Coordinates of C-alpha atoms in Angstrom, one line a residue:
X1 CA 109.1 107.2 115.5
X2 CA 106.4 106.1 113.3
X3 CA 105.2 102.5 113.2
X4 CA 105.9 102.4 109.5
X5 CA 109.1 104.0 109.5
X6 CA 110.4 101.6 112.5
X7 CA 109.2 98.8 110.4
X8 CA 111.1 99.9 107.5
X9 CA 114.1 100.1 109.3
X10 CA 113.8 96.5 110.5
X11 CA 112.8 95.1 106.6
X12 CA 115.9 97.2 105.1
X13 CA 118.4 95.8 108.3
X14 CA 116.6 92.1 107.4
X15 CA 117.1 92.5 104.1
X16 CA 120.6 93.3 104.2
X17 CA 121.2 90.8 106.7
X18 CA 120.3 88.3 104.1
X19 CA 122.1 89.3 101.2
X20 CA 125.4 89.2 103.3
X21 CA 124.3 85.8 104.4
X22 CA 122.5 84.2 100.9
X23 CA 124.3 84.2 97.4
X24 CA 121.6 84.0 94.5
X25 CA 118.2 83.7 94.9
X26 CA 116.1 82.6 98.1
X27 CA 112.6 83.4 98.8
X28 CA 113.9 85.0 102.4
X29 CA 115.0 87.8 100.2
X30 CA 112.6 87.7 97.8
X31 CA 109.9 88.0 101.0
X32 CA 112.2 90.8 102.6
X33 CA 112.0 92.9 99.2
X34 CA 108.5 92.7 99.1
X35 CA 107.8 93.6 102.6
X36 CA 110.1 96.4 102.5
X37 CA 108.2 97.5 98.9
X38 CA 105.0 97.3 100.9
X39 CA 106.0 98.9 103.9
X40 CA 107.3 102.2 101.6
X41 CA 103.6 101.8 100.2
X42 CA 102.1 102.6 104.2
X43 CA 104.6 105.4 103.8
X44 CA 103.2 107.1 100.2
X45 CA 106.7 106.5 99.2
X46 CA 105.5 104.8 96.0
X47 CA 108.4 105.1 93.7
X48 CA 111.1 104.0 96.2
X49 CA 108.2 101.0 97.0
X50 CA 108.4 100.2 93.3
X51 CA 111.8 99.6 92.9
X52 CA 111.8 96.6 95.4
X53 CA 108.6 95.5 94.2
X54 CA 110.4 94.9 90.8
X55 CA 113.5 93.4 92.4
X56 CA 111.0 90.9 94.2
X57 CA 108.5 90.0 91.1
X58 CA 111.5 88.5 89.1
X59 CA 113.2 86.7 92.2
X60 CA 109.5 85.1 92.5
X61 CA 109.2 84.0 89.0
X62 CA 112.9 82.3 88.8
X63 CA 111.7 80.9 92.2
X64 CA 108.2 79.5 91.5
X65 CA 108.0 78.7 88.2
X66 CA 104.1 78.5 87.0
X67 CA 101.1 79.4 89.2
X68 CA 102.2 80.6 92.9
X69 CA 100.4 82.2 95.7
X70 CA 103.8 84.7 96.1
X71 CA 103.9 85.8 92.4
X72 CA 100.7 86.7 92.6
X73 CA 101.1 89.2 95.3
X74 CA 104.1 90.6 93.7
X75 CA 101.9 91.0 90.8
X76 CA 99.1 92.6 92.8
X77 CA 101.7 95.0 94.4
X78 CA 102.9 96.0 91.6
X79 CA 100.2 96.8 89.8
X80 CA 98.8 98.8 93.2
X81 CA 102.1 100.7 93.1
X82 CA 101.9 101.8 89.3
X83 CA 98.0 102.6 90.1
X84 CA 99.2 105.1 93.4
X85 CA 101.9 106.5 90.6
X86 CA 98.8 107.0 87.9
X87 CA 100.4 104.7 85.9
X88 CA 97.0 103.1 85.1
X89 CA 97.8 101.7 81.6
X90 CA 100.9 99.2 83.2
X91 CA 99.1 99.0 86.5
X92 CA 96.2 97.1 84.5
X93 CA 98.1 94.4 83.1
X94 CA 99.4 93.7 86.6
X95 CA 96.2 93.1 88.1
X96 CA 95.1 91.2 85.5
X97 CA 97.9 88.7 85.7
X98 CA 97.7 88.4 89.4
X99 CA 93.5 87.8 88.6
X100 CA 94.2 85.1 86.5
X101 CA 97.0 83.5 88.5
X102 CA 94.4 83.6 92.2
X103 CA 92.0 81.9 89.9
X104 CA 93.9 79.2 89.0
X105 CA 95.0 78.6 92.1
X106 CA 91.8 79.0 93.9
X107 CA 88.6 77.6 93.2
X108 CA 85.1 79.3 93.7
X109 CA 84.9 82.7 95.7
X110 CA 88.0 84.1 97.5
X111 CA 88.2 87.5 99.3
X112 CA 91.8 88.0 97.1
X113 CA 90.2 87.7 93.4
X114 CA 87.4 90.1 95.2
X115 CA 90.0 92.7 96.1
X116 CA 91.5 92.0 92.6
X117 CA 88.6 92.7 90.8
X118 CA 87.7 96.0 92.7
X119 CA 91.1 97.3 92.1
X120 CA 90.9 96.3 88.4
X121 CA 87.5 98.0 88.5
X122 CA 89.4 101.3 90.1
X123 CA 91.7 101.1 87.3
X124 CA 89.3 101.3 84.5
X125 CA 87.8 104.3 86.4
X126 CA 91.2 106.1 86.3
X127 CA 92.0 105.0 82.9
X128 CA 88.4 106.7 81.9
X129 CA 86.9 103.4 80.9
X130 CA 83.9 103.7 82.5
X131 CA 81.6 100.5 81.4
X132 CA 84.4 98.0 81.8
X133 CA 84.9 99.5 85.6
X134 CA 81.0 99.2 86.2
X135 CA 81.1 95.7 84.9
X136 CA 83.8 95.2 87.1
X137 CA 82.8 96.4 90.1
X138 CA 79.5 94.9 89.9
X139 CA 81.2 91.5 89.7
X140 CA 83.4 92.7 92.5
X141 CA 80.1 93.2 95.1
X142 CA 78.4 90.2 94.0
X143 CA 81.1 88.4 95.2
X144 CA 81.5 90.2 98.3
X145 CA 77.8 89.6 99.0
X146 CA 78.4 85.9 98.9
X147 CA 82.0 86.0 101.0
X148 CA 80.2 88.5 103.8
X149 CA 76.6 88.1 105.3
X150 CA 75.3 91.4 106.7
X151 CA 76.9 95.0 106.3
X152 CA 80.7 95.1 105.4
X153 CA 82.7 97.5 104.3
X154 CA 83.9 96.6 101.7
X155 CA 80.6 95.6 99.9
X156 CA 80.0 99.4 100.7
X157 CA 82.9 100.4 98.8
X158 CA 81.7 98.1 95.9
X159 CA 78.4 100.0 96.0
X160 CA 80.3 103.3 96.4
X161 CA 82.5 102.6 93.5
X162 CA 79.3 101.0 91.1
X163 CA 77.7 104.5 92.1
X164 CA 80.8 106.3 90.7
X165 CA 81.0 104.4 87.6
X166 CA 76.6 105.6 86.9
X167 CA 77.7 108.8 87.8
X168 CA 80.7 109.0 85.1
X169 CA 78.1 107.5 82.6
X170 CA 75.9 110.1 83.4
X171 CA 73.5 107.4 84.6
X172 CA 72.9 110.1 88.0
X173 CA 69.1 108.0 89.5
X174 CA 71.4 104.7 89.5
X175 CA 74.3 106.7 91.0
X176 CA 72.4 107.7 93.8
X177 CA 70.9 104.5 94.5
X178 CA 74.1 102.6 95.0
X179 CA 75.5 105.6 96.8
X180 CA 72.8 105.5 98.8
X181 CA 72.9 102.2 99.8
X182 CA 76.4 102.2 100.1
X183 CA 76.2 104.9 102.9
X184 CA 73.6 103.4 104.9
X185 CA 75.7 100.1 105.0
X186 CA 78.6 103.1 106.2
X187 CA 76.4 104.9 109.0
X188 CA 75.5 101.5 110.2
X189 CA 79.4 100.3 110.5
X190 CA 81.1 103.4 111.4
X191 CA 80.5 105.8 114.1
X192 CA 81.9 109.5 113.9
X193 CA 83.9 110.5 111.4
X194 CA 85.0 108.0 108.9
X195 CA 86.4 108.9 105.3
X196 CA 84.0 106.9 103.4
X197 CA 81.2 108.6 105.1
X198 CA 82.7 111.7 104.2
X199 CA 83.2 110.6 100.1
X200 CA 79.5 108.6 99.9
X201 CA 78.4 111.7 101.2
X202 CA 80.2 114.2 99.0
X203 CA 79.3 112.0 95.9
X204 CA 76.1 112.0 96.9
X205 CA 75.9 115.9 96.5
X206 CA 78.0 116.3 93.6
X207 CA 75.4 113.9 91.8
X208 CA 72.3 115.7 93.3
X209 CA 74.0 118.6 91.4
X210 CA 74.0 117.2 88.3
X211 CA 70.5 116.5 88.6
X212 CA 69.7 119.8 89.5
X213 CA 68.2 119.0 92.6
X214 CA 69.8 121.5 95.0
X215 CA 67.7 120.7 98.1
X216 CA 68.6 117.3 98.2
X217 CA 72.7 118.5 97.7
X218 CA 72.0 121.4 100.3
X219 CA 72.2 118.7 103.5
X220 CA 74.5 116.5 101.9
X221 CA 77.0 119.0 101.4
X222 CA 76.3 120.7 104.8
X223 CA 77.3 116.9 106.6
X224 CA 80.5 116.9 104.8
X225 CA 81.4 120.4 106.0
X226 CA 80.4 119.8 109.5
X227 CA 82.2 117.0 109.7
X228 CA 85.6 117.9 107.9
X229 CA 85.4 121.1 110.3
X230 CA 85.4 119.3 113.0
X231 CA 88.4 116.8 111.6
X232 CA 90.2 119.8 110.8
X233 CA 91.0 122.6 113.0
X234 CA 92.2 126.1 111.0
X235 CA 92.8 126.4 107.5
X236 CA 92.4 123.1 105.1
X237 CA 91.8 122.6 101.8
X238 CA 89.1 119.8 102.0
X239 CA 87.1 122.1 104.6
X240 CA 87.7 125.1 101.9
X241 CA 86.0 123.0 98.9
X242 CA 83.2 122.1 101.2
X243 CA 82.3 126.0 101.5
X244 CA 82.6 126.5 98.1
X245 CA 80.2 123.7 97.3
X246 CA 77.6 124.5 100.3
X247 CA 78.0 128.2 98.7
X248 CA 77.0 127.2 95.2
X249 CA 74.6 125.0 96.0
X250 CA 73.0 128.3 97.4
X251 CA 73.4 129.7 94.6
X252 CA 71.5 127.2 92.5
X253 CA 68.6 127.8 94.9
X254 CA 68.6 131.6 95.0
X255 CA 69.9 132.1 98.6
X256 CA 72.0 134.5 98.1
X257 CA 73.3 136.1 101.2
X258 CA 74.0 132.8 102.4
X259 CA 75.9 131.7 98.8
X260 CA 78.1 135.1 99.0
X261 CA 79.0 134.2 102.8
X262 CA 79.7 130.6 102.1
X263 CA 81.9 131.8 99.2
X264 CA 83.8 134.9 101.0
X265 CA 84.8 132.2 103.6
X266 CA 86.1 129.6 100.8
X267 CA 87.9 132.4 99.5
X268 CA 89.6 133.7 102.5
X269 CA 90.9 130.3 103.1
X270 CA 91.9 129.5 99.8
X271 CA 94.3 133.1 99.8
X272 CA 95.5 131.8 102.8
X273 CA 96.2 128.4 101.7
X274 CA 97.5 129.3 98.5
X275 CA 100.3 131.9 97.8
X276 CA 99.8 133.5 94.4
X277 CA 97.2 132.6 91.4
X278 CA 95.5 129.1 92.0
X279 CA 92.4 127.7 90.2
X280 CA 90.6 127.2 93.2
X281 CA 90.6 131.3 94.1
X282 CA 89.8 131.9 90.6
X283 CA 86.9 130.1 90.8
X284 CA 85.9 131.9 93.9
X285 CA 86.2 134.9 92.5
X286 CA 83.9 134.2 89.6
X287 CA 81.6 132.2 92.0
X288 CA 81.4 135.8 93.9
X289 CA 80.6 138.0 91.1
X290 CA 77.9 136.0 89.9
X291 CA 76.5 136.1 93.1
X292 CA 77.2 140.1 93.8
X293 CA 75.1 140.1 89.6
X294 CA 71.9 138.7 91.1
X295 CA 72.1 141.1 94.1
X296 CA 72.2 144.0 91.7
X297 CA 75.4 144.6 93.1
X298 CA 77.4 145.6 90.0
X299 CA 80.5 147.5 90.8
X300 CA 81.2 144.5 93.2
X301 CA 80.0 141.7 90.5
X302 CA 82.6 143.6 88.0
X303 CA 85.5 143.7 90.1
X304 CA 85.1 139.6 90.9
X305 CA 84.6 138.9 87.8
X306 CA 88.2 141.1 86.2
X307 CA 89.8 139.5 89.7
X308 CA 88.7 136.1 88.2
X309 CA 89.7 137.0 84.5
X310 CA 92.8 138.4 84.8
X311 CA 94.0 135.4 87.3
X312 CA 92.8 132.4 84.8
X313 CA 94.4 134.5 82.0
X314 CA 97.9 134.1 84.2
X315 CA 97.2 130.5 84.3
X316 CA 96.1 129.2 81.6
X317 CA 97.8 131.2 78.4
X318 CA 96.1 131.1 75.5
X319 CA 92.6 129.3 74.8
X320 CA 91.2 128.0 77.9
X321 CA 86.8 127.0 78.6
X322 CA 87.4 129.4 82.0
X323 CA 88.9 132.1 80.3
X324 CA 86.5 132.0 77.7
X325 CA 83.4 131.9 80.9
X326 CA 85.5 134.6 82.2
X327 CA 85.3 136.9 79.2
X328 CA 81.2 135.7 78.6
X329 CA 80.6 137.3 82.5
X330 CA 82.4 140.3 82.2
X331 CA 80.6 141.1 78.9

């Protein structure tokens, strides 16, 4: 059985325990809802984690009336819990109570308002608010860099995430700065494979892209594939984006045998990963006519390009940008 399932038995049989044996409130339950909230988090199960996380907020509040350590975690959970649901617009208020609560109660820098401020920070990001998020964040690391002397992951994240919010600005040569400093912190920390590796590395190319500067995506791209090929063994979605973007990024630089085999194999996997029309074959489809074009390979290029067109017309009725791209490259 899994760790976290076994624990959730134990907080559920706790938990019921104590409501046989406690009338009212009591801060064993109130603990025991949380924990059980937190432990459905570990799980993904973040609308069964919510509804103990709102049984346990109130039972806090009548509790500890005021500022208290406990109600800000519930807070904090909460709001965490509404974020993994992409409820962004009630998760914020959340963290920001729990951020005001920690700094009332604590005085100077603390590794909690730190972890509050990057997830208020992560917020903004999904809420599309993209200079409160930097501002954020930026607060967020140069806190961190007081708490932690020497590399630490989760300055890197802060550096990551500051890189995320230039990028969605459109502010690429600072992007790449933090994101490059953030993965050097990463390569120094972690050996092998590790996710944030993988996403400084990823971001890295994707904002290479925008800059058009192909041969500096080419091997940043390449590292990612490597890697997830080697995490994942068969058929996986993150191994078939990671074709597709090595194959592009061919593209861009006029390689083109190496583009149209990159692309063939993202395609293969995505028919195999997806039954019927999906976005992602689509787009390898219209990836592989534009390639078969510059090849002066035009029965080929056509038949991509109607494969593409009539697929995006299934999913997207009516006016739709790919449709419309579509149309433009069969013309």
């Amino acid at each position: 059985i899994d760790r976290h399932e076994e624990a959730l038995l134990n907080c559920e049989q706790a938990l019921q325990m104590q409501q046989r044996l406690i009338s009212g409130d009591h801060h064993h339950i109130a603990n025991s809802l949380h924990e059980t909230g937190v432990t459905h988090h570990h799980l993904e199960q973040h609308a069964e984690a919510l509804s103990y996380h709102q049984q346990a907020l109130p039972m806090r509040q009548r509790l500890f009336p005021g500022d208290h350590n406990d109600v800000a975690c519930s807070l904090f959970n909460m709001g965490k819990t509404y974020y993994y649901l992409e409820q962004f617009e009630v998760a914020l208020p959340m963290f920001q109570q729990s951020l005001q609560m920690q700094q009332r109660l604590v005085s100077g820098d603390h590794c909690d308002i730190a972890s509050l401020l990057f997830n208020i920070g992560m917020t903004h990001i999904g809420l599309g608010q993209h200079e409160e998020a930097l501002s954020i964040h930026q607060q967020a690391l140069q806190m961190k860099q007081r708490l932690y002397s020497g590399d630490n992951a989760d300055v890197a994240r802060s550096l990551h995430n500051i890189g995320v919010a230039y990028y969605n600005l459109g502010r690429y040569e600072e992007a790449i700065y933090n994101l490059q400093h953030a993965l050097q912190v990463q390569q120094r920390l972690f050996s092998g494979n590790h996710p944030d590796v993988i996403l400084s590395l990823n971001n890295m190319g994707v904002t290479y892209d925008c800059l058009g500067r192909y041969n500096d995506a080419l091997p940043m791209y390449q590292q990612v594939l490597q890697i997830r090929q080697q995490i994942f063994s068969g058929d996986h979605l993150d191994v078939a984006t990671s074709l597709y973007d090595v194959g592009t990024t061919y593209y861009h630089l006029g390689r083109h045998e190496e583009a149209r085999s990159m692309i063939q194999q993202a395609l293969q996997m995505h028919q195999r990963l997806f039954s019927g029309d999906h976005h992602s074959v689509a787009s390898s489809f219209n990836c592989l006519g534009s390639i078969y074009s510059n090849i002066d390979q035009h029965e080929e290029a056509l038949s991509m390009h109607q494969q593409a067109l009539q697929m995006r017309q299934r999913l997207f009725p009516g006016d739709h940008p790919n449709v419309a791209l579509s149309l433009i490259q069969m013309g």
